[in-house]
mmCIF file of C-alpha atoms and ligand atoms in Angstrom:
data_model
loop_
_atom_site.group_PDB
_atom_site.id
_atom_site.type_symbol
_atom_site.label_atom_id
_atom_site.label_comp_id
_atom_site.label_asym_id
_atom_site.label_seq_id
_atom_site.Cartn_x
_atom_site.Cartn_y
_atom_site.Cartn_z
ATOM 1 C CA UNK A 9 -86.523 66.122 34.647
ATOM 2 C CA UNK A 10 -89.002 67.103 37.671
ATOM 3 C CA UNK A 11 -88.937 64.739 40.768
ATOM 4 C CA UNK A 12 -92.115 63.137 40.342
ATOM 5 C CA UNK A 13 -90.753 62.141 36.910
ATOM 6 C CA UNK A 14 -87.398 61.074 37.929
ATOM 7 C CA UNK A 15 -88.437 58.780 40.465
ATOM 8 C CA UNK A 16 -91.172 57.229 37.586
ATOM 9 C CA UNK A 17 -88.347 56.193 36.059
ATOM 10 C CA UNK A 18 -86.058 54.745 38.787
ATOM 11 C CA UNK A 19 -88.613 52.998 39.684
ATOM 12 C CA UNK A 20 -89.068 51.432 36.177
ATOM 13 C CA UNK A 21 -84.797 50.950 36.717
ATOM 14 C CA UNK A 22 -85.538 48.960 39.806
ATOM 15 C CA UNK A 23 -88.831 47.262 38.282
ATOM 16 C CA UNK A 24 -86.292 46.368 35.405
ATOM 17 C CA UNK A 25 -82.932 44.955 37.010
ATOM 18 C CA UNK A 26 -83.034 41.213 37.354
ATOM 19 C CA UNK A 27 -79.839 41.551 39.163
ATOM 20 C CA UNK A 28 -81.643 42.130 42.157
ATOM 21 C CA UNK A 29 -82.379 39.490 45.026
ATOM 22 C CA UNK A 30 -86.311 39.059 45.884
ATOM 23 C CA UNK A 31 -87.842 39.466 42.871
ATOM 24 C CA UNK A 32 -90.350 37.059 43.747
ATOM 25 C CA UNK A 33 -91.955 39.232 46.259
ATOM 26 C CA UNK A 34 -93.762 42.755 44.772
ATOM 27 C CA UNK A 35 -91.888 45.961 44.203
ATOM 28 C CA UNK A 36 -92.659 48.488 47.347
ATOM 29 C CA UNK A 37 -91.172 51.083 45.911
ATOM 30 C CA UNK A 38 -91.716 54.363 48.032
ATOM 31 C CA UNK A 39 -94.227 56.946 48.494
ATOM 32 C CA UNK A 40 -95.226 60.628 49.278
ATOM 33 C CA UNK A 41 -94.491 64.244 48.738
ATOM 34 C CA UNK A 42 -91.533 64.331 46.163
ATOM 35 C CA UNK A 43 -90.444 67.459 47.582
ATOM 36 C CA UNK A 44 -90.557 67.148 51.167
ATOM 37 C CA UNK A 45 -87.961 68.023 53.362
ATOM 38 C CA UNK A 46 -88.259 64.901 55.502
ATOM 39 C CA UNK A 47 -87.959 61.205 54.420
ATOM 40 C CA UNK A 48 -88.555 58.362 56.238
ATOM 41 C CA UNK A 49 -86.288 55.173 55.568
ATOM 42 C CA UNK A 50 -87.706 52.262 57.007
ATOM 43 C CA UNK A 51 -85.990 48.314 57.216
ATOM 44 C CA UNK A 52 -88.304 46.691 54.049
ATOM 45 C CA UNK A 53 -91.693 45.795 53.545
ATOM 46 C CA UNK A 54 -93.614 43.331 55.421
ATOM 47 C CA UNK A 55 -96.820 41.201 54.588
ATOM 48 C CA UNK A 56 -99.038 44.297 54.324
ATOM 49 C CA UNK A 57 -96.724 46.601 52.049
ATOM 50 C CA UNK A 58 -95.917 43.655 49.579
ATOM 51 C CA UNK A 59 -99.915 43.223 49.079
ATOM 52 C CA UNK A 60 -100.721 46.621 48.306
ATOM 53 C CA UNK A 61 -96.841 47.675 46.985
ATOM 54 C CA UNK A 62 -97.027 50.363 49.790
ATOM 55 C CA UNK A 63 -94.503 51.550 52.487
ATOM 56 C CA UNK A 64 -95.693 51.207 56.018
ATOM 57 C CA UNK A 65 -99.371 49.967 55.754
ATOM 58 C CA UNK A 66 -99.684 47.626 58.596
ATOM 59 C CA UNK A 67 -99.494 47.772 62.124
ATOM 60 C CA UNK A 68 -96.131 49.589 62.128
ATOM 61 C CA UNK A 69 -97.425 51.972 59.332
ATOM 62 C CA UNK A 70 -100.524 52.702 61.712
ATOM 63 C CA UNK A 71 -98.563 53.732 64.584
ATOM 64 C CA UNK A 72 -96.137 55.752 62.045
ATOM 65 C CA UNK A 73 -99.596 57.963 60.684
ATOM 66 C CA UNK A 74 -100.226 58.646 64.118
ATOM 67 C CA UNK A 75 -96.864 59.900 64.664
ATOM 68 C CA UNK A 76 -96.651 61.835 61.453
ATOM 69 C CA UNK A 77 -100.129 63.094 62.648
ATOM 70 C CA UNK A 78 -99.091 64.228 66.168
ATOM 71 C CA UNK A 79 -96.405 66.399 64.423
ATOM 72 C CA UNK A 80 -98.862 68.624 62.619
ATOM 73 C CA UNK A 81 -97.843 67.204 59.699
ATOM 74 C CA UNK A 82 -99.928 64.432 57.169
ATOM 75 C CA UNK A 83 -98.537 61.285 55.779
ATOM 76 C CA UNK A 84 -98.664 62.933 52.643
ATOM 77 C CA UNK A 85 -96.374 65.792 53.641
ATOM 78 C CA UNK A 86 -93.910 63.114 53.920
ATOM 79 C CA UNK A 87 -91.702 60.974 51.744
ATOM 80 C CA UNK A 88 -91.704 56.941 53.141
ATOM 81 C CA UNK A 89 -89.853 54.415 51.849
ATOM 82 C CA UNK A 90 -87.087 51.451 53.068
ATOM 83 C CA UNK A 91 -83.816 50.324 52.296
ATOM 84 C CA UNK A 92 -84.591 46.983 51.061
ATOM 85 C CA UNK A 93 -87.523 47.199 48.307
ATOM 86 C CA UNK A 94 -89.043 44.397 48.378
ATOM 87 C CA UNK A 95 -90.182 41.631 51.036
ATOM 88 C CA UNK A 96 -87.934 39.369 52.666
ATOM 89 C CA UNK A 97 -89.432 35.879 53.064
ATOM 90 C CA UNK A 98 -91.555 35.320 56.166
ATOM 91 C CA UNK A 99 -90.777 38.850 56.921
ATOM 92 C CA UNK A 100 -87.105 37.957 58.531
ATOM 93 C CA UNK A 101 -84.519 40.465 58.664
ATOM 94 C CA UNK A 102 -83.176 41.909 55.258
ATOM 95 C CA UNK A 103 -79.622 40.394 54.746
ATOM 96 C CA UNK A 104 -76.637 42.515 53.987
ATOM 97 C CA UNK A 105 -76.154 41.495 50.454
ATOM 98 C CA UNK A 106 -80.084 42.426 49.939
ATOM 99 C CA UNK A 107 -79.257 45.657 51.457
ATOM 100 C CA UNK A 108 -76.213 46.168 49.319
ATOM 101 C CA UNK A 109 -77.747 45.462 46.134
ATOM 102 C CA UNK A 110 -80.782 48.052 46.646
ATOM 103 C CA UNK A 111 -77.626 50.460 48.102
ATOM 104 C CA UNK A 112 -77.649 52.349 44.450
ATOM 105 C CA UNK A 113 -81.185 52.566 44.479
ATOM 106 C CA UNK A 114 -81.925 54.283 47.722
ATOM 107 C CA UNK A 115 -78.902 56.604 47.031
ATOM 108 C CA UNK A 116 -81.006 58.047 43.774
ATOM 109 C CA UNK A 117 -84.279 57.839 45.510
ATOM 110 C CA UNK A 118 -81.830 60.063 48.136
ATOM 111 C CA UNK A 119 -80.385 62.523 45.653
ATOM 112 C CA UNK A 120 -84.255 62.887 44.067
ATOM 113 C CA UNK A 121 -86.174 63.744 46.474
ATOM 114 C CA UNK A 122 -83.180 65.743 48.613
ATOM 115 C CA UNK A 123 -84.820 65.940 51.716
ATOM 116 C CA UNK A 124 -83.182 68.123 54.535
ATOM 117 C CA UNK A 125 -83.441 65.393 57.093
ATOM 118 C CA UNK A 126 -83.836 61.433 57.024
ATOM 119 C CA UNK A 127 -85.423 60.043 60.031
ATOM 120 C CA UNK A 128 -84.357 56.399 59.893
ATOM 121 C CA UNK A 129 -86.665 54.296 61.504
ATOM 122 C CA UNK A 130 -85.255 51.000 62.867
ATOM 123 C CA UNK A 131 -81.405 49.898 62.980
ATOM 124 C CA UNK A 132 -81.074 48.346 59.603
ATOM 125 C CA UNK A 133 -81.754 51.709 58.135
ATOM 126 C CA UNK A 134 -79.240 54.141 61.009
ATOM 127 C CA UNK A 135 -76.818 51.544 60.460
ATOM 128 C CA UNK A 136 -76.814 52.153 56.431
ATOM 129 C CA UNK A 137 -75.625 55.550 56.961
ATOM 130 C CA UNK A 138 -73.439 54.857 60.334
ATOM 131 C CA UNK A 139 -72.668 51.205 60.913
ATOM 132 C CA UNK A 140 -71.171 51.870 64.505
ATOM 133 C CA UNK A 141 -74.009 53.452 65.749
ATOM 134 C CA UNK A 142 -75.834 51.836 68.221
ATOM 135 C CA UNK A 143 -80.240 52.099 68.555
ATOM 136 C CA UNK A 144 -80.294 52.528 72.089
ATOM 137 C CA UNK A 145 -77.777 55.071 72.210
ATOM 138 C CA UNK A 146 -78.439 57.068 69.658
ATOM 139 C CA UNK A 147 -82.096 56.917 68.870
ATOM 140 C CA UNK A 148 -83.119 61.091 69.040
ATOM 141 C CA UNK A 149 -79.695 62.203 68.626
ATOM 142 C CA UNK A 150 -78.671 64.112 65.476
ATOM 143 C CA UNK A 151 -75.723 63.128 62.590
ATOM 144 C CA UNK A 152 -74.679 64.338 59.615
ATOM 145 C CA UNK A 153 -74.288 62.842 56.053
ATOM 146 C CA UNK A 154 -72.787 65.160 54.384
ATOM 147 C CA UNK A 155 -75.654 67.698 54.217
ATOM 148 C CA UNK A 156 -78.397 65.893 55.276
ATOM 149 C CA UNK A 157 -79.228 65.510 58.866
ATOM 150 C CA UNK A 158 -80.080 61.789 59.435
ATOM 151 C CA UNK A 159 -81.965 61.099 62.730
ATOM 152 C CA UNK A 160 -82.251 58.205 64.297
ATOM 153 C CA UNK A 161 -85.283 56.641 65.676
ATOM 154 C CA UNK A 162 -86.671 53.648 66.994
ATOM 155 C CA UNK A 163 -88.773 51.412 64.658
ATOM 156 C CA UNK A 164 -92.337 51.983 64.942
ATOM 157 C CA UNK A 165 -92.931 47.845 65.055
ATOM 158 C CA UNK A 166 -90.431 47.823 68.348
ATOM 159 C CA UNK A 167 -92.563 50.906 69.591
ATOM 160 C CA UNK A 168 -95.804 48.361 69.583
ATOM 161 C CA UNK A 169 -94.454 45.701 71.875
ATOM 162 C CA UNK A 170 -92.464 47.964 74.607
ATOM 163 C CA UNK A 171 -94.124 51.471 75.970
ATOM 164 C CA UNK A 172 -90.654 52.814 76.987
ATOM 165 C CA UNK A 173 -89.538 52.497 73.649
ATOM 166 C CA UNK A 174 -93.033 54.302 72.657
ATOM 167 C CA UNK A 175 -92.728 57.026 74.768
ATOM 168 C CA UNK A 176 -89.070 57.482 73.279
ATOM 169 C CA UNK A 177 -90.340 57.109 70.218
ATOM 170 C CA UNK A 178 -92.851 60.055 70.799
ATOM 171 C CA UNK A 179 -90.282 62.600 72.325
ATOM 172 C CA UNK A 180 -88.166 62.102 69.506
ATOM 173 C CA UNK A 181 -91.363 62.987 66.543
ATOM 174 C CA UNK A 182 -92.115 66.128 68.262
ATOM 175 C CA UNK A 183 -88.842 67.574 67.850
ATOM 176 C CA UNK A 184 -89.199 66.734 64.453
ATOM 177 C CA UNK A 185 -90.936 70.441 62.966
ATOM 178 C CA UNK A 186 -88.285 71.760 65.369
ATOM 179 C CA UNK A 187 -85.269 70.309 63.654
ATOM 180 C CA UNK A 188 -87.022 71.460 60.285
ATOM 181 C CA UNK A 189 -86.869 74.815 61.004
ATOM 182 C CA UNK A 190 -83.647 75.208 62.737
ATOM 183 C CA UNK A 191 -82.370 73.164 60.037
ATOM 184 C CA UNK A 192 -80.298 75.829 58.127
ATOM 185 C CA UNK A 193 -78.759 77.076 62.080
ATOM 186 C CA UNK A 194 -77.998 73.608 62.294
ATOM 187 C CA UNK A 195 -76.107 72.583 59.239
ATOM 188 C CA UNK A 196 -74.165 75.926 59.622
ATOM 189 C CA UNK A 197 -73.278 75.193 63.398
ATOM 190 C CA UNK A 198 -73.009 71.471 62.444
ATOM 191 C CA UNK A 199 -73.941 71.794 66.145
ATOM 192 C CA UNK A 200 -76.237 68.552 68.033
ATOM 193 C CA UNK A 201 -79.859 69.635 69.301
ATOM 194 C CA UNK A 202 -79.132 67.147 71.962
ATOM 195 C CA UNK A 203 -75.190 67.361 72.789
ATOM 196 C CA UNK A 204 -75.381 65.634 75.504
ATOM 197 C CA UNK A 205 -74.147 61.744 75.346
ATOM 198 C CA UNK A 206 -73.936 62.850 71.541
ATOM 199 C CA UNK A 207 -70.831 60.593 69.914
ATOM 200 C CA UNK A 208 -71.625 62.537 66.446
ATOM 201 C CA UNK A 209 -69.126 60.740 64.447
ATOM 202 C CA UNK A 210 -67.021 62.365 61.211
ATOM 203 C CA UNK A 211 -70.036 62.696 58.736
ATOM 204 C CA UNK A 212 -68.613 59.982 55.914
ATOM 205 C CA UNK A 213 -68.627 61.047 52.290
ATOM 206 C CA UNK A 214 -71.512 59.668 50.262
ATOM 207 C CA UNK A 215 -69.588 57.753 48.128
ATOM 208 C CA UNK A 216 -67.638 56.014 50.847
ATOM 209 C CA UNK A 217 -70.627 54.706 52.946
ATOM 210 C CA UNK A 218 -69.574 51.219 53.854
ATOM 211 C CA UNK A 219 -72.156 48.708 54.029
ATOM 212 C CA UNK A 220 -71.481 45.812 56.654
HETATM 213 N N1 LIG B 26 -91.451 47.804 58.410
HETATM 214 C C1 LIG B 26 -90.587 48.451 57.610
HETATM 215 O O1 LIG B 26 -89.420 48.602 57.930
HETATM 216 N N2 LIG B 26 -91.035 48.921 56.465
HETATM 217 C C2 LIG B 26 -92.295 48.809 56.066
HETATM 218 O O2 LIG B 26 -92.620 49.295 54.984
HETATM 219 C C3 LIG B 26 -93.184 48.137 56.914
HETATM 220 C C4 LIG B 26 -92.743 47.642 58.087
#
């Protein structure tokens, strides 16, 4: 089965289960180049992206294009999507037993589209894959899940209300073609881009990822 195909039908899995928790709100499933070597993993959709069933479309998602854009690179280069798939009510923060029960889900989505590097965006989403690590600290910095090198960085949303966080934000996207290309150097050094202050922890194993 091809990519495009193979996330058609996970997201007919998802569209399917009855198990999971918000079903009341619409399926925002994920979106972009199946075979890019950069996904995005966001917290879950807000007011915007459970209207249209879209990743990223409001305010945050703006501010995300942009970013994407300042890279070189087009949203629809990219693969965007969030841990949580559908809305939490009145757009409050996704609880850990929502997270857990689209954990599965995100791990396929993961395996599918096998990007090189996951830029989380938020905490909810660096804490998935490393639940010690703190925003603040480690926003920029670069980890590794088994092969995959996640990288942290500040939500877009938190970028809109403080310019220091923006201008963090920034710095970090435009090392982002960078860390494509060394990509290969890096997973064979397993060495940081930015050592410094750096607590790269023990990558953990995919199937022992502890959630919360
Ligand atoms: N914030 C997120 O984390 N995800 C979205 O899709 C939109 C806003």
């Amino acid at each position: 089965m091809n990519k495009a195909a193979a996330l058609t039908k996970l997201r007919d899995d998802i569209s399917k289960d009855i198990s999971l928790p918000l079903r009341e709100a619409n399926l925002v499933f994920g979106e972009g180049n199946p075979g890019s070597e950069v996904m995005f993993i966001g917290e879950a959709p807000g007011f915007y992206e459970d209207r249209e069933g879209r990743p990223f479309v409001g305010q945050a998602g703006k501010l995300l294009n942009k970013l994407i854009e300042e890279t070189g690179w087009k949203r629809e280069d990219v693969y965007i999507t969030n841990i949580v798939k559908r809305r939490p009510p009145s757009n409050r923060d996704p609880l850990p037993e929502e997270i857990e029960a689209y954990e599965s889900y995100l791990k396929t989505q993961i395996e599918i589209i096998n990007p090189k590097i996951i830029a989380t965006l938020g905490r909810f989403s660096m804490n998935y894959f490393f639940p010690a690590a703190k925003i603040s600290k480690d926003q920029g910095q670069i980890f590794w899940w088994n092969d995959k090198l996640i990288y942290p960085l500040y939500h877009p949303a938190a970028a809109l209300r403080s310019t220091a966080v923006l201008e963090d934000l920034k710095k970090s996207f435009q090392k982002l073609p960078e860390l494509v290309k060394d990509y290969e150097k890096l997973l064979a050094e397993r060495k940081d881009i930015v050592t410094e202050g750096s607590p790269t922890p023990e990558p953990p194993k995919i199937n022992q990822i502890k959630l919360f």
